[in-house]
GROMACS .gro file of C-alpha atoms in nm:
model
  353
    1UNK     CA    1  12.877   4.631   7.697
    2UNK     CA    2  12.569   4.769   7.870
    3UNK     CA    3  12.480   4.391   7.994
    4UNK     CA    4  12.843   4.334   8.108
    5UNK     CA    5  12.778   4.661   8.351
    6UNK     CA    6  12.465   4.550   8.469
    7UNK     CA    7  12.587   4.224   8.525
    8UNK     CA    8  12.901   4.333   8.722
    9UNK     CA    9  12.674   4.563   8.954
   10UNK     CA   10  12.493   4.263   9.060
   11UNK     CA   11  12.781   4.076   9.158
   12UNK     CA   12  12.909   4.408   9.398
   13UNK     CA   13  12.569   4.390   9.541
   14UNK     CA   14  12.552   4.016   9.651
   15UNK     CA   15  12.928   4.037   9.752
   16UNK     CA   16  12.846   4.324   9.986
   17UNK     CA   17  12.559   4.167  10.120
   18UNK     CA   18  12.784   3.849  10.178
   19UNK     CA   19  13.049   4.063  10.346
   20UNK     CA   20  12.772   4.228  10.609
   21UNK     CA   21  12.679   3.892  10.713
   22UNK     CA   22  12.990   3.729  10.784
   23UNK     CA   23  13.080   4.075  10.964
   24UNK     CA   24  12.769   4.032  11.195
   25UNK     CA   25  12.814   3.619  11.234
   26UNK     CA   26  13.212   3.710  11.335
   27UNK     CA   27  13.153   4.002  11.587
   28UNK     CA   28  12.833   3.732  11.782
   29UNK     CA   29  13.086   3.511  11.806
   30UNK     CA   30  13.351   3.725  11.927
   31UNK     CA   31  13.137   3.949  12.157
   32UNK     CA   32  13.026   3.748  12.433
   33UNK     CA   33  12.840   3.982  12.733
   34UNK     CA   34  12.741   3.816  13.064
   35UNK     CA   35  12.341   3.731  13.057
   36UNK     CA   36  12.121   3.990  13.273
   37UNK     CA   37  12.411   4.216  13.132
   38UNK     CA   38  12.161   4.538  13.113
   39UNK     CA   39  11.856   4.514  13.346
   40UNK     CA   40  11.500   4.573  13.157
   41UNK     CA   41  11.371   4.908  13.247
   42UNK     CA   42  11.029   5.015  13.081
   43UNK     CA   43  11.206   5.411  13.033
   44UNK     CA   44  11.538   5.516  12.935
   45UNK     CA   45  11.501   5.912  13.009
   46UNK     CA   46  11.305   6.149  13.249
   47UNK     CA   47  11.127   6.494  13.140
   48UNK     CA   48  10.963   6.694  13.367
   49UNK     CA   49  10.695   6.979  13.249
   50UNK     CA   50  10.636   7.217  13.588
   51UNK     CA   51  10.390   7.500  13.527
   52UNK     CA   52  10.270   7.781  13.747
   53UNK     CA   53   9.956   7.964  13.577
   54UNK     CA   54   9.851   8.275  13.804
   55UNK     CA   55  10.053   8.572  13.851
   56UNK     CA   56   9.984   8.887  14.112
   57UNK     CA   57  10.162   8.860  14.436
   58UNK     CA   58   9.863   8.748  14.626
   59UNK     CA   59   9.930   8.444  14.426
   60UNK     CA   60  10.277   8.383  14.596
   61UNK     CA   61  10.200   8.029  14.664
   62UNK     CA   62  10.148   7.860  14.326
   63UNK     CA   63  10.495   7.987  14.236
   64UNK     CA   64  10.642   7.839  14.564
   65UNK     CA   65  10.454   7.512  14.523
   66UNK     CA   66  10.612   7.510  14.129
   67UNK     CA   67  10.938   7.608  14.224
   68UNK     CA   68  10.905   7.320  14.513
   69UNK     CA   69  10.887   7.029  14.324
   70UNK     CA   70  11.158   7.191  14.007
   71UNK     CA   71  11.448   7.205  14.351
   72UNK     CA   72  11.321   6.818  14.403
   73UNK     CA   73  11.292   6.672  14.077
   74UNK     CA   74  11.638   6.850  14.025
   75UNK     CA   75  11.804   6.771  14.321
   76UNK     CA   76  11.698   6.378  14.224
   77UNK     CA   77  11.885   6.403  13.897
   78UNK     CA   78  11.664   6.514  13.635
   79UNK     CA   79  11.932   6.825  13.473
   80UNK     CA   80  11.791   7.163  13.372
   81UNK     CA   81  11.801   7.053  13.018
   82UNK     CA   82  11.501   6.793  13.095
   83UNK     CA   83  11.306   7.022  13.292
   84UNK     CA   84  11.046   7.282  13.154
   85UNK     CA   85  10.947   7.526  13.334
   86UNK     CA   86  10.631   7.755  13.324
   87UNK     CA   87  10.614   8.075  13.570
   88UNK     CA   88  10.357   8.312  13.537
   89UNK     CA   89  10.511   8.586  13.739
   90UNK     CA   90  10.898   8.693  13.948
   91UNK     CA   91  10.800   8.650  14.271
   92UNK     CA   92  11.199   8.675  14.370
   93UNK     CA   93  11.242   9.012  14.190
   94UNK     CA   94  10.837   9.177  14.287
   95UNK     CA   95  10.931   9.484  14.488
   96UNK     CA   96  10.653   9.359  14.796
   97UNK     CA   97  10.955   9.090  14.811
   98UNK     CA   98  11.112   9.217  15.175
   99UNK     CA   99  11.362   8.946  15.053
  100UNK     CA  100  11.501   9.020  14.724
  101UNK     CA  101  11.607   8.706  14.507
  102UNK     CA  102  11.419   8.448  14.726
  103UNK     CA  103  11.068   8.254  14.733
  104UNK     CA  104  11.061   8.058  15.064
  105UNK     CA  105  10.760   7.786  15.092
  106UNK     CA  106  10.806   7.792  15.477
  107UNK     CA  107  10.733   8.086  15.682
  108UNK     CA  108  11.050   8.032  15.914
  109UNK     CA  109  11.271   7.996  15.559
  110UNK     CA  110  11.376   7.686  15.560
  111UNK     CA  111  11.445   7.623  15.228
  112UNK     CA  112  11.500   7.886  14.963
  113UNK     CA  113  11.327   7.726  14.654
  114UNK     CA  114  11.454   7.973  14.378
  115UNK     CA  115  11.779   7.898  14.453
  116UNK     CA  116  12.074   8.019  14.314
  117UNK     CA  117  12.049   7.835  13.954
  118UNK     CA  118  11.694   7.845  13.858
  119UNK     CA  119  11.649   7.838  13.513
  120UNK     CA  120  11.289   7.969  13.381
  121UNK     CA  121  11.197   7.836  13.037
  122UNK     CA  122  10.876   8.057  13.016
  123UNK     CA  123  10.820   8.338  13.227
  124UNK     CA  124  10.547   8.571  13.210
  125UNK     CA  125  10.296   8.600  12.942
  126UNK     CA  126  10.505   8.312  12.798
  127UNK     CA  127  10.288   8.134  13.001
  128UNK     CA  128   9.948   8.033  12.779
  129UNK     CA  129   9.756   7.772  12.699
  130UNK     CA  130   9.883   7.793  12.325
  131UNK     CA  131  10.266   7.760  12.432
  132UNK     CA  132  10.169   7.473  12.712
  133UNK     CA  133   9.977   7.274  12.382
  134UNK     CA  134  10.267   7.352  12.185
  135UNK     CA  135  10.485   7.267  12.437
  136UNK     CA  136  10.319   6.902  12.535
  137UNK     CA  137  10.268   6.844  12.146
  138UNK     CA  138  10.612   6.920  12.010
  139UNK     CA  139  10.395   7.171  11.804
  140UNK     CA  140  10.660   7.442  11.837
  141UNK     CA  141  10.711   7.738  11.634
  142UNK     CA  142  10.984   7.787  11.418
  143UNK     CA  143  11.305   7.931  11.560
  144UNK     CA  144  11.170   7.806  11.914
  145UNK     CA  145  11.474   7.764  12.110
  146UNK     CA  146  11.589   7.389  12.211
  147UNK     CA  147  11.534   7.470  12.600
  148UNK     CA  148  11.163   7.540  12.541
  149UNK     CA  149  11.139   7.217  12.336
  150UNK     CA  150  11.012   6.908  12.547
  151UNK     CA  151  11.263   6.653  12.334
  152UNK     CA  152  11.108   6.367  12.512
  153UNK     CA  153  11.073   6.022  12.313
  154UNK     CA  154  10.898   5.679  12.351
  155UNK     CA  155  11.115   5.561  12.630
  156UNK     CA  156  11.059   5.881  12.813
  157UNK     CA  157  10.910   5.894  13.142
  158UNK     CA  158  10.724   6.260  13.185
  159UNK     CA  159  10.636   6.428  13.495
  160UNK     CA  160  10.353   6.732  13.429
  161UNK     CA  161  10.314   6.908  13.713
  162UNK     CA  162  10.000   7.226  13.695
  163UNK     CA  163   9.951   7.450  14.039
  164UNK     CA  164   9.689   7.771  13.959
  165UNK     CA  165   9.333   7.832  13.959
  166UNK     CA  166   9.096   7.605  13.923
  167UNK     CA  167   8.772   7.532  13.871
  168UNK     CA  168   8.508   7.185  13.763
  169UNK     CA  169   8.663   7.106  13.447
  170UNK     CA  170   8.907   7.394  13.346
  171UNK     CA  171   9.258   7.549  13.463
  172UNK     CA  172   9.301   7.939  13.471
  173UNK     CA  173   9.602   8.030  13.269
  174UNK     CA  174   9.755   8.403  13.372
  175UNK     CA  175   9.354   8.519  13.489
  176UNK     CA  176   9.248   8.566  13.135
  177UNK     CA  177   9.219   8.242  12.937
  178UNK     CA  178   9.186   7.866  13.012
  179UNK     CA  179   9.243   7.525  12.945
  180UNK     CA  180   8.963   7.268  12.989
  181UNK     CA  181   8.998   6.888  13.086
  182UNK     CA  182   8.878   6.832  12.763
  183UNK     CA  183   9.132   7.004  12.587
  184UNK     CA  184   9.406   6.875  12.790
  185UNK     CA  185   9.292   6.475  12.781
  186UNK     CA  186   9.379   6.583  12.356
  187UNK     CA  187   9.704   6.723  12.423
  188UNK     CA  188   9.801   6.376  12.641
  189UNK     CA  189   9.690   6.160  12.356
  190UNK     CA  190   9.894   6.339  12.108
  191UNK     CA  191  10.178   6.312  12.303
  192UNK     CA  192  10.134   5.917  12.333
  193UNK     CA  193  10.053   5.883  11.940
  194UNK     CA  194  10.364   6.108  11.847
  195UNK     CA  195  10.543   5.829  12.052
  196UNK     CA  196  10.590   6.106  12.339
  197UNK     CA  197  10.616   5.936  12.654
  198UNK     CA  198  10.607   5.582  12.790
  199UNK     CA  199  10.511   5.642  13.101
  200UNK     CA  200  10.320   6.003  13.261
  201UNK     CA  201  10.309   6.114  13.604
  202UNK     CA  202  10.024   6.366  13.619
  203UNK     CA  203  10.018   6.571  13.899
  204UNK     CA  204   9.735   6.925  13.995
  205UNK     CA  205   9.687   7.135  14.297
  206UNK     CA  206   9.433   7.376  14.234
  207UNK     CA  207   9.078   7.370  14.358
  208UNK     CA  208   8.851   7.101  14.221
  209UNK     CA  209   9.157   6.905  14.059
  210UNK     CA  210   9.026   6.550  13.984
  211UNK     CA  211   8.823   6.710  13.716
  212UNK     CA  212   9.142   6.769  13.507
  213UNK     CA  213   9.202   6.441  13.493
  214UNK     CA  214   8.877   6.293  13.450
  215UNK     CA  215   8.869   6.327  13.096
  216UNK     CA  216   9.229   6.123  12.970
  217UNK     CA  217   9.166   5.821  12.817
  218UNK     CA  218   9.549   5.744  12.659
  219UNK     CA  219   9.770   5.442  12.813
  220UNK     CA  220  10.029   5.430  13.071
  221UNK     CA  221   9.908   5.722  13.272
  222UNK     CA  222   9.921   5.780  13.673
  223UNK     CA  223   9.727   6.104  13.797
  224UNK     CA  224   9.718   6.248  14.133
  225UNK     CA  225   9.520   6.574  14.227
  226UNK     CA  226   9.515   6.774  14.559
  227UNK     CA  227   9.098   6.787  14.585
  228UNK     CA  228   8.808   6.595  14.424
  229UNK     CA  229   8.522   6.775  14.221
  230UNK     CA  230   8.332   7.031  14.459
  231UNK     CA  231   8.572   7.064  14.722
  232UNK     CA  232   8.857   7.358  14.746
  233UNK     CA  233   9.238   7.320  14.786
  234UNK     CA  234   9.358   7.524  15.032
  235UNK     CA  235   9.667   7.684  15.104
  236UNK     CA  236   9.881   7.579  15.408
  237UNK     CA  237  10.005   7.912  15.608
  238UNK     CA  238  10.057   8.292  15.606
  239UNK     CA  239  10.422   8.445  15.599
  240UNK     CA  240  10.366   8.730  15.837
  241UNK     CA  241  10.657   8.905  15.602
  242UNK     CA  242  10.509   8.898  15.312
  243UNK     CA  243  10.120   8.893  15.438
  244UNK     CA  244  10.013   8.666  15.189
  245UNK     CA  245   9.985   8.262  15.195
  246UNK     CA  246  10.292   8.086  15.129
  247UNK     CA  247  10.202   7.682  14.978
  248UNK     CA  248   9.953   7.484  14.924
  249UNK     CA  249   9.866   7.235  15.173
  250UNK     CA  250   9.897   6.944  14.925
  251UNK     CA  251  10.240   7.061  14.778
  252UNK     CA  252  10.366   7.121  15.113
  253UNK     CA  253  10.256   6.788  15.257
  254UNK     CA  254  10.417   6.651  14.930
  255UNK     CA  255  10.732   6.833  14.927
  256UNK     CA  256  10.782   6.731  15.312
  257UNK     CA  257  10.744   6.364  15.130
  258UNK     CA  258  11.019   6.459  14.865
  259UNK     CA  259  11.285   6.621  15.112
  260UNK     CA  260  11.314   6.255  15.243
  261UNK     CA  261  11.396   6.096  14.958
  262UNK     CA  262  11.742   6.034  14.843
  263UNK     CA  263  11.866   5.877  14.492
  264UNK     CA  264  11.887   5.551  14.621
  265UNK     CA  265  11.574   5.559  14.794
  266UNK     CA  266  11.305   5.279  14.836
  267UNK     CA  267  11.023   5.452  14.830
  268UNK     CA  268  10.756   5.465  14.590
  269UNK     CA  269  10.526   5.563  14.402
  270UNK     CA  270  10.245   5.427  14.583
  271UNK     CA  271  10.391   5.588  14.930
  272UNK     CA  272  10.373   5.936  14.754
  273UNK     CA  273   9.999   5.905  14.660
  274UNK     CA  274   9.899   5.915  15.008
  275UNK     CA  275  10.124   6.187  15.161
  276UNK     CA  276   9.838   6.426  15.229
  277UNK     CA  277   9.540   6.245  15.416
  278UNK     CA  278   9.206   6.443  15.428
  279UNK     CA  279   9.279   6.517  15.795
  280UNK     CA  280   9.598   6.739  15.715
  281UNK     CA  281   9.521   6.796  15.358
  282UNK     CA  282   9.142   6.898  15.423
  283UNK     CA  283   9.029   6.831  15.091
  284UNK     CA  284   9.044   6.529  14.933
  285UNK     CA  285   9.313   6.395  14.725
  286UNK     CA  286   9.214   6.232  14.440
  287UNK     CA  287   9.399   5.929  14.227
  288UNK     CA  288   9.319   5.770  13.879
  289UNK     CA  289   9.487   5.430  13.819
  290UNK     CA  290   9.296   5.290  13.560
  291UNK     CA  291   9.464   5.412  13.324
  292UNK     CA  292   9.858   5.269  13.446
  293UNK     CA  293   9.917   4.887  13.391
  294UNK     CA  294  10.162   4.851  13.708
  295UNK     CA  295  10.085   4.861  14.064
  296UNK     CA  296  10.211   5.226  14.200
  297UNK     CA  297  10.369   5.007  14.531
  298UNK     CA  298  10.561   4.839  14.288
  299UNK     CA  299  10.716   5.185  14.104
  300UNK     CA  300  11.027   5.351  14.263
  301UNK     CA  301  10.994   5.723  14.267
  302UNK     CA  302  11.266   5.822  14.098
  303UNK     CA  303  11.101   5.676  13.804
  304UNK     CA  304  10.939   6.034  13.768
  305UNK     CA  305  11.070   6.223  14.035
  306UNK     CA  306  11.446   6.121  13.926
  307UNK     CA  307  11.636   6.013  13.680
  308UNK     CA  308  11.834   5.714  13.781
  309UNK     CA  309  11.928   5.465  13.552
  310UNK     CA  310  12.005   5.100  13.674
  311UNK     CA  311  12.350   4.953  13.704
  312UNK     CA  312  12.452   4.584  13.663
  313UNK     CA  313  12.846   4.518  13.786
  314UNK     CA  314  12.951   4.170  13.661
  315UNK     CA  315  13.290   4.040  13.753
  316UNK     CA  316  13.334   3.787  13.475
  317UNK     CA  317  13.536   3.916  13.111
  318UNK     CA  318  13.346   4.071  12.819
  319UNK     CA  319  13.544   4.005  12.485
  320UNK     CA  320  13.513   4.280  12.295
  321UNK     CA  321  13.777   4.230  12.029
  322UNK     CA  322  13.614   4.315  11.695
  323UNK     CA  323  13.892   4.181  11.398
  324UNK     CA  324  14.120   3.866  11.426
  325UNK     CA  325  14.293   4.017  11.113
  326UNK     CA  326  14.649   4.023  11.243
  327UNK     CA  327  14.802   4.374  11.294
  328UNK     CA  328  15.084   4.326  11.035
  329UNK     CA  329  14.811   4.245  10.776
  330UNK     CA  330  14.779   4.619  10.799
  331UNK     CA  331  14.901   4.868  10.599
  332UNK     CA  332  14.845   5.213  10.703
  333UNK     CA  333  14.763   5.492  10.433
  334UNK     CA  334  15.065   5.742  10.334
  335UNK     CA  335  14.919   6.075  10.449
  336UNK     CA  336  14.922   6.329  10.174
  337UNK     CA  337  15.078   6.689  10.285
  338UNK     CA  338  14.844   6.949  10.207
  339UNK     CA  339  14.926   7.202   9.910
  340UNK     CA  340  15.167   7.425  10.047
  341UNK     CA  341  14.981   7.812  10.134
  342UNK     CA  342  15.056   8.023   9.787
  343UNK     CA  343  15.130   8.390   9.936
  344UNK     CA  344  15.152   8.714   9.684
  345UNK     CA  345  15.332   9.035   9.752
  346UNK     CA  346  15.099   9.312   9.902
  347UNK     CA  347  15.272   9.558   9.660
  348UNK     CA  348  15.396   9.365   9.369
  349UNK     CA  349  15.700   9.555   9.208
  350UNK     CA  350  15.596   9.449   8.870
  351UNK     CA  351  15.246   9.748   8.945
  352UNK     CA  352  15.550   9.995   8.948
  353UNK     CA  353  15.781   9.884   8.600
   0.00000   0.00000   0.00000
């Protein structure tokens, strides 16, 4: 009897198996799309990672240049729940603020870069080199919420984007701890062998940014910084409001770059590495491309500034019928009415006999 059980489990198996195949022959004949249906793109989502380091009101700029490039990258179609962002300090709420609830990157107030939505995923002395690690690595703590997660995956494209202090190898973090290039270069090749990104869009201002970047050696990896080793960044104009500077040169010359681009835009990638020249920029912006297999001229900028997705109309009929089993051939199942509620008196009389 044992061998008759054994024997009848094999024949389910094979019959299943048979069943699957015939299934998946049927529905490639039956589901015919047009060729070129879906156009090859090398990503399927975009993240972006923004993070301001300093804090201190003298240090009103970094959090304008951060909150800069979040109102672009948004504005382009990357949503909230994509974005991470890292603020050291509340510029908008710091009573010095002669305009409550606002950080302006333009001394006549142009634009109002905090907005009326912003949404802060780390604010404060959130802000560390241990949470940014985490953050890049998908080394979270337990219970971290999913908005401080960065859920990216291996079709993701990733834009990291670091404004602070800076110095020839290393990135101040809140004026009390740093990251080095070292350090960072690890963090980039976790992501990438964790299946992390497919492509990243690294972009610094700070003073003596290249070095950041020097030390990366994963794939697929374009990095732009505002100055090269030995030379400062420096910061673009005073608000006489506020009496401090307002943006950095390179984030403002960038941003100017960014206001002109719409969803549909041309433009690329290759335009946007050269939208601060040493003769408005001062210092020296710096580019690594040995480490990216395409040619930047070649690379919309939504790719990382955006998150399009690419659309194919096609006018001729997609047959997506799944059964030819005839509709009479089925039978619908009775449906079974549910137990009826059972209900007992609050004061059952029988408690008083």
């Amino acid at each position: 009897m044992h061998e008759f059980y054994k024997l009848f489990a094999k024949i389910g198996v094979y019959l299943t198996v048979l069943v699957c195949l015939v299934s998946r022959a049927s529905l490639a004949n039956e589901i015919e799309l047009p060729k070129n249906f879906v156009a090859s793109s090398s990503h399927t989502n975009n993240w972006a990672v923004l993070v301001d380091t300093s804090r201190f009101w003298f240090n009103y700029r970094h959090i304008a240049n951060v909150l800069s490039v979040y109102r672009s990258v948004k504005r382009l179609g990357i949503p909230d729940s994509q974005i991470l962002l890292m603020v050291a300090d509340d510029m908008a709420c710091n009573p010095r603020n002669p305009r409550p609830a606002t950080v302006f990157n333009n001394a006549n107030q142009h634009i109002n870069v905090y907005g009326a939505d912003v949404e802060v995923d780390y604010r404060g002395y959130e802000v560390t080199v241990e949470n940014f690690v985490r953050l890049l690595t998908g080394r979270n703590e337990n219970g971290t919420a999913r908005s401080k997660r960065l859920l990216s995956d291996a079709g993701s494209n990733v834009l990291i984007y670091l404004t602070g202090h800076g110095g020839d190898g290393f990135l101040k973090f809140q004026d009390s701890e740093e990251i080095t290039n070292q350090e960072l270069a690890d963090a980039i090749e976790q992501m990438w062998q964790k299946q992390r990104y497919n492509e990243l869009f690294f972009m610094i201002d700070t003073c003596q940014a290249a070095s950041m970047y020097e030390k990366f050696y994963s794939p697929n990896i374009l990095a732009v910084a505002s100055s090269l080793v030995g030379e400062d960044s420096l910061s673009h104009h005073v608000d006489p409001a506020i009496g401090v500077y307002i943006i950095d040169r390179y984030t403002y010359y960038a941003l100017e770059f960014l206001e002109k681009v719409e969803v549909n835009s041309k433009k690329t990638m290759g335009e946007f590495l050269s939208v601060c020249p040493k003769r408005v920029c001062i210092s020296t912006v710096g580019v690594r491309k040995d480490l990216y297999p395409k040619d930047p001229h070649k690379v919309p900028i939504t790719d990382f500034f955006g998150s399009i997705r690419p659309t194919e109309i096609s006018s001729s009929v997609v047959n997506v019928t799944l059964s030819t089993i005839p509709e009479e051939h089925f039978t619908p199942e009775p449906i079974s009415k549910p137990n009826p509620a059972l209900f007992y008196e609050q004061f059952p009389s029988k408690l008083f006999d």
